[in-house]
Coordinates of C-alpha atoms in Angstrom, one line a residue:
X15 CA -162.6 79.6 -121.5
X16 CA -161.7 82.8 -119.8
X17 CA -161.5 84.8 -123.1
X18 CA -157.9 85.8 -122.6
X19 CA -155.8 85.4 -125.8
X20 CA -152.1 85.0 -126.6
X21 CA -150.5 86.1 -129.8
X22 CA -148.0 83.9 -131.7
X23 CA -144.8 85.2 -133.2
X24 CA -145.5 83.1 -136.4
X25 CA -148.6 80.9 -135.9
X26 CA -149.8 78.3 -133.4
X27 CA -149.4 74.5 -133.9
X28 CA -150.7 71.6 -131.9
X29 CA -148.3 69.8 -129.5
X30 CA -147.9 66.1 -128.7
X31 CA -150.1 66.7 -125.6
X32 CA -153.0 68.0 -127.8
X33 CA -152.6 65.0 -130.1
X34 CA -152.7 62.6 -127.2
X35 CA -155.8 64.2 -125.7
X36 CA -157.8 64.5 -129.0
X37 CA -156.2 62.5 -131.8
X38 CA -159.2 62.9 -134.1
X39 CA -158.8 66.7 -134.2
X40 CA -155.2 67.5 -133.3
X41 CA -152.0 66.4 -135.0
X42 CA -148.7 67.4 -133.5
X43 CA -146.9 70.1 -135.5
X44 CA -150.0 70.9 -137.6
X45 CA -151.4 74.5 -137.4
X46 CA -154.4 75.0 -135.1
X47 CA -157.8 75.9 -136.6
X48 CA -157.5 78.9 -139.0
X49 CA -159.4 81.3 -136.7
X50 CA -156.9 80.7 -133.9
X51 CA -153.6 80.6 -135.8
X52 CA -152.5 84.0 -134.7
X53 CA -154.5 84.6 -131.5
X54 CA -155.5 81.6 -129.4
X55 CA -156.9 81.1 -125.9
X56 CA -154.3 81.5 -123.2
X57 CA -155.6 78.3 -121.5
X58 CA -154.4 76.2 -124.5
X59 CA -150.8 77.6 -124.0
X60 CA -151.0 77.1 -120.3
X61 CA -152.1 73.5 -120.7
X62 CA -149.3 72.8 -123.3
X63 CA -151.8 72.1 -126.1
X64 CA -150.2 74.7 -128.5
X65 CA -146.7 76.1 -129.2
X66 CA -145.4 78.7 -131.6
X67 CA -144.4 77.2 -134.9
X68 CA -140.9 78.8 -134.5
X69 CA -140.3 76.8 -131.3
X70 CA -141.8 73.5 -132.4
X71 CA -139.2 70.7 -132.7
X72 CA -140.3 67.7 -134.6
X73 CA -139.2 64.3 -133.3
X74 CA -138.0 61.7 -135.8
X75 CA -135.3 60.8 -138.2
X76 CA -132.4 63.1 -138.8
X77 CA -131.9 64.4 -142.4
X78 CA -128.9 65.9 -144.0
X79 CA -130.5 69.3 -143.7
X80 CA -130.2 69.1 -139.9
X81 CA -126.4 69.3 -140.3
X82 CA -126.3 72.2 -142.7

């Protein structure tokens, strides 16, 4: 890792890409490891492994709350 960090507006969560690459450690939509939740390696963002929780869109069934 280059040591360069990126800061999340809320906190970082894993993406579907991270879950596919490493299913035993990464679950899509789940916060990254505690020591990286606010500041994470820039490489992870560049590779699409993490996304800010405020931008994460969960795929799945629609609920009534999606229409409110």
